[in-house]
Amino acid sequence: GCRRGTSVSSRYSQITADPLQRARHRAWVEFGSALLNAIGTFYNAADDAALAAAAKDIHRRFAQVEAVLGEGPWFDGERFGLVDAAFGPVFRYLDVFDAIGDFGFIAGLPRVARWRAALAQRPSVRGAVAAGYAARLLAFLRARNAALSRRIAA
């Protein structure tokens, strides 16, 4: 944990001394947060047309990530960081959506696919949610009474 009075961002600034790099990482953490909002739009879509449009928007956003990812395994290369942690929840949603259908979120985006796979193997990412997370998320999605809900087998 953090020492009293030491924030995560100040500890992070000790790790990444370059202020431009820190700002870039903060922007990508915010991008991940905006992607979670787009995911909310997807799972709340009222009909199939809105669902398809939301899936296309999510793919477009992941294409922007693809354009900046290097060889990995993490967002910033060999060092796991805040951006990686921010995208763990994003990819957890995709894991559950993939069990429902193929929405093409990361189709044709090999660097994003590789990053997603690396995050899925990382113990800190796997351990960030309790056992049964996927089943609870599936039940939540089924109860939404949205276009996605109707695709979930009872």
PDB file of C-alpha atoms in Angstrom:
ATOM      1  CA  GLY A   1       0.000   0.000   0.000  1.00  0.00           C
ATOM      2  CA  CYS A   2       0.884   3.654  -0.052  1.00  0.00           C
ATOM      3  CA  ARG A   3       2.540   5.375   2.852  1.00  0.00           C
ATOM      4  CA  ARG A   4       0.279   7.869   4.562  1.00  0.00           C
ATOM      5  CA  GLY A   5       0.202  11.053   2.509  1.00  0.00           C
ATOM      6  CA  THR A   6       1.668   9.406  -0.603  1.00  0.00           C
ATOM      7  CA  SER A   7      -0.816   9.240  -3.448  1.00  0.00           C
ATOM      8  CA  VAL A   8      -0.692   6.711  -6.265  1.00  0.00           C
ATOM      9  CA  SER A   9       0.000   9.534  -8.725  1.00  0.00           C
ATOM     10  CA  SER A  10       2.972  10.795  -6.729  1.00  0.00           C
ATOM     11  CA  ARG A  11       4.351   7.256  -6.434  1.00  0.00           C
ATOM     12  CA  TYR A  12       3.786   6.881 -10.176  1.00  0.00           C
ATOM     13  CA  SER A  13       5.657  10.126 -10.866  1.00  0.00           C
ATOM     14  CA  GLN A  14       8.665   8.606  -9.097  1.00  0.00           C
ATOM     15  CA  ILE A  15       8.531   5.667 -11.512  1.00  0.00           C
ATOM     16  CA  THR A  16       7.995   7.739 -14.673  1.00  0.00           C
ATOM     17  CA  ALA A  17      10.083  10.871 -14.387  1.00  0.00           C
ATOM     18  CA  ASP A  18       9.198  12.273 -17.834  1.00  0.00           C
ATOM     19  CA  PRO A  19       6.229  14.655 -17.369  1.00  0.00           C
ATOM     20  CA  LEU A  20       5.179  14.300 -21.008  1.00  0.00           C
ATOM     21  CA  GLN A  21       5.058  10.511 -20.635  1.00  0.00           C
ATOM     22  CA  ARG A  22       3.005  10.841 -17.433  1.00  0.00           C
ATOM     23  CA  ALA A  23       0.563  13.168 -19.202  1.00  0.00           C
ATOM     24  CA  ARG A  24       0.290  10.744 -22.123  1.00  0.00           C
ATOM     25  CA  HIS A  25      -0.444   7.894 -19.714  1.00  0.00           C
ATOM     26  CA  ARG A  26      -3.064   9.952 -17.860  1.00  0.00           C
ATOM     27  CA  ALA A  27      -4.737  10.683 -21.208  1.00  0.00           C
ATOM     28  CA  TRP A  28      -4.849   6.963 -22.056  1.00  0.00           C
ATOM     29  CA  VAL A  29      -6.270   6.134 -18.609  1.00  0.00           C
ATOM     30  CA  GLU A  30      -9.025   8.675 -19.363  1.00  0.00           C
ATOM     31  CA  PHE A  31      -9.467   7.091 -22.802  1.00  0.00           C
ATOM     32  CA  GLY A  32     -10.007   3.750 -21.036  1.00  0.00           C
ATOM     33  CA  SER A  33     -12.630   5.376 -18.817  1.00  0.00           C
ATOM     34  CA  ALA A  34     -14.394   6.790 -21.889  1.00  0.00           C
ATOM     35  CA  LEU A  35     -14.273   3.293 -23.409  1.00  0.00           C
ATOM     36  CA  LEU A  36     -16.132   1.982 -20.335  1.00  0.00           C
ATOM     37  CA  ASN A  37     -18.826   4.602 -21.044  1.00  0.00           C
ATOM     38  CA  ALA A  38     -19.011   3.368 -24.658  1.00  0.00           C
ATOM     39  CA  ILE A  39     -19.395  -0.175 -23.306  1.00  0.00           C
ATOM     40  CA  GLY A  40     -22.315   1.061 -21.196  1.00  0.00           C
ATOM     41  CA  THR A  41     -23.900   2.494 -24.334  1.00  0.00           C
ATOM     42  CA  PHE A  42     -23.395  -0.905 -25.998  1.00  0.00           C
ATOM     43  CA  TYR A  43     -25.038  -3.004 -23.304  1.00  0.00           C
ATOM     44  CA  ASN A  44     -27.899  -0.509 -22.878  1.00  0.00           C
ATOM     45  CA  ALA A  45     -28.657  -0.277 -26.629  1.00  0.00           C
ATOM     46  CA  ALA A  46     -32.412  -0.600 -27.116  1.00  0.00           C
ATOM     47  CA  ASP A  47     -32.351  -2.344 -30.496  1.00  0.00           C
ATOM     48  CA  ASP A  48     -30.050  -4.239 -32.847  1.00  0.00           C
ATOM     49  CA  ALA A  49     -29.216  -1.149 -34.925  1.00  0.00           C
ATOM     50  CA  ALA A  50     -28.098   0.789 -31.836  1.00  0.00           C
ATOM     51  CA  LEU A  51     -26.178  -2.284 -30.620  1.00  0.00           C
ATOM     52  CA  ALA A  52     -24.327  -2.572 -33.951  1.00  0.00           C
ATOM     53  CA  ALA A  53     -23.559   1.168 -33.971  1.00  0.00           C
ATOM     54  CA  ALA A  54     -22.188   0.981 -30.417  1.00  0.00           C
ATOM     55  CA  ALA A  55     -20.057  -2.066 -31.318  1.00  0.00           C
ATOM     56  CA  LYS A  56     -18.661  -0.168 -34.311  1.00  0.00           C
ATOM     57  CA  ASP A  57     -17.835   2.799 -32.056  1.00  0.00           C
ATOM     58  CA  ILE A  58     -15.995   0.515 -29.620  1.00  0.00           C
ATOM     59  CA  HIS A  59     -14.009  -1.003 -32.499  1.00  0.00           C
ATOM     60  CA  ARG A  60     -13.100   2.496 -33.717  1.00  0.00           C
ATOM     61  CA  ARG A  61     -11.815   3.360 -30.250  1.00  0.00           C
ATOM     62  CA  PHE A  62      -9.756   0.160 -30.077  1.00  0.00           C
ATOM     63  CA  ALA A  63      -8.300   1.006 -33.507  1.00  0.00           C
ATOM     64  CA  GLN A  64      -6.960   4.210 -31.924  1.00  0.00           C
ATOM     65  CA  VAL A  65      -5.307   2.100 -29.209  1.00  0.00           C
ATOM     66  CA  GLU A  66      -3.886  -0.262 -31.853  1.00  0.00           C
ATOM     67  CA  ALA A  67      -2.208   2.709 -33.533  1.00  0.00           C
ATOM     68  CA  VAL A  68      -0.149   3.552 -30.426  1.00  0.00           C
ATOM     69  CA  LEU A  69       0.604   0.103 -29.005  1.00  0.00           C
ATOM     70  CA  GLY A  70       4.113  -1.212 -29.486  1.00  0.00           C
ATOM     71  CA  GLU A  71       5.343  -4.773 -29.231  1.00  0.00           C
ATOM     72  CA  GLY A  72       4.261  -5.027 -25.602  1.00  0.00           C
ATOM     73  CA  PRO A  73       3.567  -6.996 -23.684  1.00  0.00           C
ATOM     74  CA  TRP A  74       2.204  -3.926 -21.851  1.00  0.00           C
ATOM     75  CA  PHE A  75       0.969  -0.554 -23.011  1.00  0.00           C
ATOM     76  CA  ASP A  76       4.366   0.988 -22.286  1.00  0.00           C
ATOM     77  CA  GLY A  77       6.434  -1.972 -23.473  1.00  0.00           C
ATOM     78  CA  GLU A  78       8.120  -4.046 -20.788  1.00  0.00           C
ATOM     79  CA  ARG A  79       6.710  -2.128 -17.805  1.00  0.00           C
ATOM     80  CA  PHE A  80       3.189  -2.768 -16.491  1.00  0.00           C
ATOM     81  CA  GLY A  81       1.610   0.553 -15.553  1.00  0.00           C
ATOM     82  CA  LEU A  82      -1.500   2.577 -14.849  1.00  0.00           C
ATOM     83  CA  VAL A  83      -2.810   2.349 -18.423  1.00  0.00           C
ATOM     84  CA  ASP A  84      -2.653  -1.453 -18.244  1.00  0.00           C
ATOM     85  CA  ALA A  85      -4.527  -1.419 -14.932  1.00  0.00           C
ATOM     86  CA  ALA A  86      -7.162   0.921 -16.389  1.00  0.00           C
ATOM     87  CA  PHE A  87      -7.842  -1.389 -19.327  1.00  0.00           C
ATOM     88  CA  GLY A  88      -8.255  -4.553 -17.229  1.00  0.00           C
ATOM     89  CA  PRO A  89     -11.969  -3.820 -16.585  1.00  0.00           C
ATOM     90  CA  VAL A  90     -12.501  -2.938 -20.256  1.00  0.00           C
ATOM     91  CA  PHE A  91     -11.220  -6.314 -21.390  1.00  0.00           C
ATOM     92  CA  ARG A  92     -13.186  -8.148 -18.664  1.00  0.00           C
ATOM     93  CA  TYR A  93     -16.388  -6.815 -20.263  1.00  0.00           C
ATOM     94  CA  LEU A  94     -15.200  -8.075 -23.643  1.00  0.00           C
ATOM     95  CA  ASP A  95     -14.601 -11.545 -22.183  1.00  0.00           C
ATOM     96  CA  VAL A  96     -18.282 -11.729 -21.203  1.00  0.00           C
ATOM     97  CA  PHE A  97     -19.519 -10.136 -24.449  1.00  0.00           C
ATOM     98  CA  ASP A  98     -17.502 -12.702 -26.443  1.00  0.00           C
ATOM     99  CA  ALA A  99     -19.462 -15.469 -24.694  1.00  0.00           C
ATOM    100  CA  ILE A 100     -22.675 -13.877 -26.027  1.00  0.00           C
ATOM    101  CA  GLY A 101     -21.609 -13.264 -29.625  1.00  0.00           C
ATOM    102  CA  ASP A 102     -18.936 -11.972 -31.975  1.00  0.00           C
ATOM    103  CA  PHE A 103     -19.262  -8.210 -32.025  1.00  0.00           C
ATOM    104  CA  GLY A 104     -15.932  -7.543 -33.744  1.00  0.00           C
ATOM    105  CA  PHE A 105     -14.637  -5.217 -31.035  1.00  0.00           C
ATOM    106  CA  ILE A 106     -10.972  -5.960 -31.742  1.00  0.00           C
ATOM    107  CA  ALA A 107     -11.246  -7.649 -35.139  1.00  0.00           C
ATOM    108  CA  GLY A 108      -8.140  -6.960 -37.208  1.00  0.00           C
ATOM    109  CA  LEU A 109      -6.304  -5.363 -34.272  1.00  0.00           C
ATOM    110  CA  PRO A 110      -3.488  -7.800 -33.428  1.00  0.00           C
ATOM    111  CA  ARG A 111      -1.605  -5.576 -30.971  1.00  0.00           C
ATOM    112  CA  VAL A 112      -4.786  -4.956 -28.950  1.00  0.00           C
ATOM    113  CA  ALA A 113      -5.516  -8.711 -29.016  1.00  0.00           C
ATOM    114  CA  ARG A 114      -1.980  -9.482 -27.794  1.00  0.00           C
ATOM    115  CA  TRP A 115      -2.228  -6.850 -25.024  1.00  0.00           C
ATOM    116  CA  ARG A 116      -5.626  -8.202 -23.963  1.00  0.00           C
ATOM    117  CA  ALA A 117      -4.205 -11.735 -23.752  1.00  0.00           C
ATOM    118  CA  ALA A 118      -1.203 -10.556 -21.706  1.00  0.00           C
ATOM    119  CA  LEU A 119      -3.468  -8.695 -19.267  1.00  0.00           C
ATOM    120  CA  ALA A 120      -5.718 -11.744 -18.914  1.00  0.00           C
ATOM    121  CA  GLN A 121      -2.704 -13.786 -17.790  1.00  0.00           C
ATOM    122  CA  ARG A 122      -1.443 -11.263 -15.243  1.00  0.00           C
ATOM    123  CA  PRO A 123      -2.270 -12.400 -11.669  1.00  0.00           C
ATOM    124  CA  SER A 124      -3.015  -8.861 -10.420  1.00  0.00           C
ATOM    125  CA  VAL A 125      -5.551  -8.365 -13.221  1.00  0.00           C
ATOM    126  CA  ARG A 126      -7.148 -11.801 -12.760  1.00  0.00           C
ATOM    127  CA  GLY A 127      -7.321 -11.272  -9.005  1.00  0.00           C
ATOM    128  CA  ALA A 128      -8.916  -7.832  -9.246  1.00  0.00           C
ATOM    129  CA  VAL A 129     -12.407  -9.348  -9.325  1.00  0.00           C
ATOM    130  CA  ALA A 130     -14.037 -11.986  -7.147  1.00  0.00           C
ATOM    131  CA  ALA A 131     -14.800 -15.496  -8.320  1.00  0.00           C
ATOM    132  CA  GLY A 132     -18.114 -15.582 -10.167  1.00  0.00           C
ATOM    133  CA  TYR A 133     -17.629 -12.128 -11.710  1.00  0.00           C
ATOM    134  CA  ALA A 134     -18.503 -13.259 -15.246  1.00  0.00           C
ATOM    135  CA  ALA A 135     -21.696 -15.008 -14.105  1.00  0.00           C
ATOM    136  CA  ARG A 136     -22.792 -11.945 -12.120  1.00  0.00           C
ATOM    137  CA  LEU A 137     -22.074  -9.634 -15.058  1.00  0.00           C
ATOM    138  CA  LEU A 138     -24.026 -11.944 -17.370  1.00  0.00           C
ATOM    139  CA  ALA A 139     -27.006 -11.876 -14.968  1.00  0.00           C
ATOM    140  CA  PHE A 140     -26.783  -8.054 -14.816  1.00  0.00           C
ATOM    141  CA  LEU A 141     -26.715  -7.837 -18.619  1.00  0.00           C
ATOM    142  CA  ARG A 142     -29.635 -10.271 -18.970  1.00  0.00           C
ATOM    143  CA  ALA A 143     -31.721  -8.104 -16.612  1.00  0.00           C
ATOM    144  CA  ARG A 144     -31.097  -4.881 -18.585  1.00  0.00           C
ATOM    145  CA  ASN A 145     -33.934  -5.646 -21.033  1.00  0.00           C
ATOM    146  CA  ALA A 146     -31.824  -4.260 -23.873  1.00  0.00           C
ATOM    147  CA  ALA A 147     -30.861  -5.639 -27.307  1.00  0.00           C
ATOM    148  CA  LEU A 148     -27.864  -7.450 -25.799  1.00  0.00           C
ATOM    149  CA  SER A 149     -30.078  -8.974 -23.082  1.00  0.00           C
ATOM    150  CA  ARG A 150     -32.195 -10.672 -25.738  1.00  0.00           C
ATOM    151  CA  ARG A 151     -29.082 -12.401 -27.144  1.00  0.00           C
ATOM    152  CA  ILE A 152     -28.197 -14.066 -23.844  1.00  0.00           C
ATOM    153  CA  ALA A 153     -29.374 -17.653 -23.580  1.00  0.00           C
ATOM    154  CA  ALA A 154     -31.513 -18.199 -20.494  1.00  0.00           C
TER     155      ALA A 154
END
